[in-house]
JSON list of C-alpha atoms in Angstrom, two decimals:
[
{"chain": "A", "resi": 324, "resn": "MET", "atom": "CA", "xyz": [54.11, 14.39, -28.46]},
{"chain": "A", "resi": 325, "resn": "ILE", "atom": "CA", "xyz": [53.32, 10.90, -27.22]},
{"chain": "A", "resi": 326, "resn": "GLU", "atom": "CA", "xyz": [55.82, 8.19, -26.47]},
{"chain": "A", "resi": 327, "resn": "GLY", "atom": "CA", "xyz": [54.80, 4.56, -26.61]},
{"chain": "A", "resi": 328, "resn": "PRO", "atom": "CA", "xyz": [56.03, 1.69, -24.47]},
{"chain": "A", "resi": 329, "resn": "ASP", "atom": "CA", "xyz": [58.68, 0.93, -27.09]},
{"chain": "A", "resi": 330, "resn": "GLY", "atom": "CA", "xyz": [60.14, 4.43, -26.67]},
{"chain": "A", "resi": 331, "resn": "ALA", "atom": "CA", "xyz": [59.06, 5.67, -30.10]},
{"chain": "A", "resi": 332, "resn": "ALA", "atom": "CA", "xyz": [57.81, 9.26, -29.99]},
{"chain": "A", "resi": 333, "resn": "LYS", "atom": "CA", "xyz": [55.20, 10.69, -32.32]},
{"chain": "A", "resi": 334, "resn": "SER", "atom": "CA", "xyz": [53.77, 14.18, -32.67]},
{"chain": "A", "resi": 335, "resn": "ILE", "atom": "CA", "xyz": [50.02, 14.25, -33.30]},
{"chain": "A", "resi": 336, "resn": "THR", "atom": "CA", "xyz": [48.93, 17.61, -34.74]},
{"chain": "A", "resi": 337, "resn": "THR", "atom": "CA", "xyz": [45.65, 17.00, -36.59]},
{"chain": "A", "resi": 338, "resn": "VAL", "atom": "CA", "xyz": [42.34, 15.28, -35.96]},
{"chain": "A", "resi": 339, "resn": "GLU", "atom": "CA", "xyz": [43.08, 12.95, -38.86]},
{"chain": "A", "resi": 340, "resn": "GLN", "atom": "CA", "xyz": [46.39, 11.92, -37.30]},
{"chain": "A", "resi": 341, "resn": "ALA", "atom": "CA", "xyz": [44.65, 11.33, -33.98]},
{"chain": "A", "resi": 342, "resn": "LEU", "atom": "CA", "xyz": [42.01, 9.14, -35.63]},
{"chain": "A", "resi": 343, "resn": "PHE", "atom": "CA", "xyz": [44.68, 7.15, -37.44]},
{"chain": "A", "resi": 344, "resn": "ARG", "atom": "CA", "xyz": [46.65, 6.68, -34.24]},
{"chain": "A", "resi": 345, "resn": "LEU", "atom": "CA", "xyz": [43.50, 5.71, -32.29]},
{"chain": "A", "resi": 346, "resn": "GLY", "atom": "CA", "xyz": [42.49, 3.22, -34.96]},
{"chain": "A", "resi": 347, "resn": "LYS", "atom": "CA", "xyz": [45.56, 1.65, -36.50]},
{"chain": "A", "resi": 348, "resn": "ARG", "atom": "CA", "xyz": [48.39, 2.41, -34.10]},
{"chain": "A", "resi": 349, "resn": "TRP", "atom": "CA", "xyz": [46.85, 1.99, -30.65]},
{"chain": "A", "resi": 350, "resn": "PRO", "atom": "CA", "xyz": [47.93, -0.70, -28.21]},
{"chain": "A", "resi": 351, "resn": "ASP", "atom": "CA", "xyz": [45.62, -3.58, -27.44]},
{"chain": "A", "resi": 352, "resn": "ARG", "atom": "CA", "xyz": [44.54, -1.88, -24.23]},
{"chain": "A", "resi": 353, "resn": "ARG", "atom": "CA", "xyz": [41.48, 0.04, -25.38]},
{"chain": "A", "resi": 354, "resn": "GLY", "atom": "CA", "xyz": [39.56, 1.26, -22.39]},
{"chain": "A", "resi": 355, "resn": "PRO", "atom": "CA", "xyz": [36.62, 3.61, -22.06]},
{"chain": "A", "resi": 356, "resn": "LYS", "atom": "CA", "xyz": [38.76, 6.71, -22.66]},
{"chain": "A", "resi": 357, "resn": "HIS", "atom": "CA", "xyz": [39.76, 5.29, -26.06]},
{"chain": "A", "resi": 358, "resn": "GLY", "atom": "CA", "xyz": [36.14, 5.13, -27.18]},
{"chain": "A", "resi": 359, "resn": "GLU", "atom": "CA", "xyz": [35.50, 8.66, -25.96]},
{"chain": "A", "resi": 360, "resn": "ALA", "atom": "CA", "xyz": [38.56, 9.95, -27.82]},
{"chain": "A", "resi": 361, "resn": "VAL", "atom": "CA", "xyz": [37.43, 8.30, -31.06]},
{"chain": "A", "resi": 362, "resn": "ALA", "atom": "CA", "xyz": [33.96, 9.83, -30.70]},
{"chain": "A", "resi": 363, "resn": "TYR", "atom": "CA", "xyz": [35.34, 13.31, -29.98]},
{"chain": "A", "resi": 364, "resn": "ALA", "atom": "CA", "xyz": [37.83, 13.11, -32.86]},
{"chain": "A", "resi": 365, "resn": "ARG", "atom": "CA", "xyz": [35.13, 12.07, -35.31]},
{"chain": "A", "resi": 366, "resn": "ALA", "atom": "CA", "xyz": [32.88, 14.88, -34.09]},
{"chain": "A", "resi": 367, "resn": "ALA", "atom": "CA", "xyz": [35.71, 17.41, -34.41]},
{"chain": "A", "resi": 368, "resn": "ARG", "atom": "CA", "xyz": [36.44, 16.20, -37.94]},
{"chain": "A", "resi": 369, "resn": "GLU", "atom": "CA", "xyz": [32.80, 16.94, -38.82]},
{"chain": "A", "resi": 370, "resn": "CYS", "atom": "CA", "xyz": [32.95, 20.35, -37.05]},
{"chain": "A", "resi": 371, "resn": "LEU", "atom": "CA", "xyz": [30.41, 19.15, -34.48]},
{"chain": "A", "resi": 372, "resn": "THR", "atom": "CA", "xyz": [32.65, 19.80, -31.47]},
{"chain": "A", "resi": 373, "resn": "ASP", "atom": "CA", "xyz": [35.61, 21.89, -30.54]},
{"chain": "A", "resi": 374, "resn": "PRO", "atom": "CA", "xyz": [38.99, 20.41, -31.56]},
{"chain": "A", "resi": 375, "resn": "GLY", "atom": "CA", "xyz": [40.25, 21.30, -28.09]},
{"chain": "A", "resi": 376, "resn": "ALA", "atom": "CA", "xyz": [37.75, 18.87, -26.56]},
{"chain": "A", "resi": 377, "resn": "ALA", "atom": "CA", "xyz": [38.99, 16.17, -28.94]},
{"chain": "A", "resi": 378, "resn": "ARG", "atom": "CA", "xyz": [42.57, 16.95, -27.93]},
{"chain": "A", "resi": 379, "resn": "LEU", "atom": "CA", "xyz": [41.77, 16.57, -24.23]},
{"chain": "A", "resi": 380, "resn": "ALA", "atom": "CA", "xyz": [39.95, 13.29, -24.87]},
{"chain": "A", "resi": 381, "resn": "PHE", "atom": "CA", "xyz": [42.96, 12.03, -26.87]},
{"chain": "A", "resi": 382, "resn": "ILE", "atom": "CA", "xyz": [45.32, 12.94, -24.03]},
{"chain": "A", "resi": 383, "resn": "GLU", "atom": "CA", "xyz": [43.17, 11.07, -21.51]},
{"chain": "A", "resi": 384, "resn": "ALA", "atom": "CA", "xyz": [43.06, 8.01, -23.78]},
{"chain": "A", "resi": 385, "resn": "ALA", "atom": "CA", "xyz": [46.83, 8.15, -24.25]},
{"chain": "A", "resi": 386, "resn": "ARG", "atom": "CA", "xyz": [47.35, 8.20, -20.49]},
{"chain": "A", "resi": 387, "resn": "GLU", "atom": "CA", "xyz": [44.91, 5.34, -20.07]},
{"chain": "A", "resi": 388, "resn": "ALA", "atom": "CA", "xyz": [46.86, 3.28, -22.63]},
{"chain": "A", "resi": 389, "resn": "GLY", "atom": "CA", "xyz": [50.20, 3.92, -20.93]},
{"chain": "A", "resi": 390, "resn": "PHE", "atom": "CA", "xyz": [51.67, 6.46, -23.33]},
{"chain": "A", "resi": 391, "resn": "ARG", "atom": "CA", "xyz": [53.98, 9.06, -21.88]},
{"chain": "A", "resi": 392, "resn": "LEU", "atom": "CA", "xyz": [53.23, 12.62, -22.89]},
{"chain": "A", "resi": 393, "resn": "ALA", "atom": "CA", "xyz": [55.97, 15.11, -23.66]}
]
């Protein structure tokens, strides 16, 4: 579960949801961790990497962007 600066919480449970969130619903602050998370999520979607690695990259990107994790 991630919580944005506006207080809205969202549960991300699939690679597709993570990609959507990283692409369409991400704050303007897109640092290096954001790019890594997108790359890992795309690779996981194509079964080229472990989904767990994509999850960890997403978590790091969320922290970088200022999301709170629950």
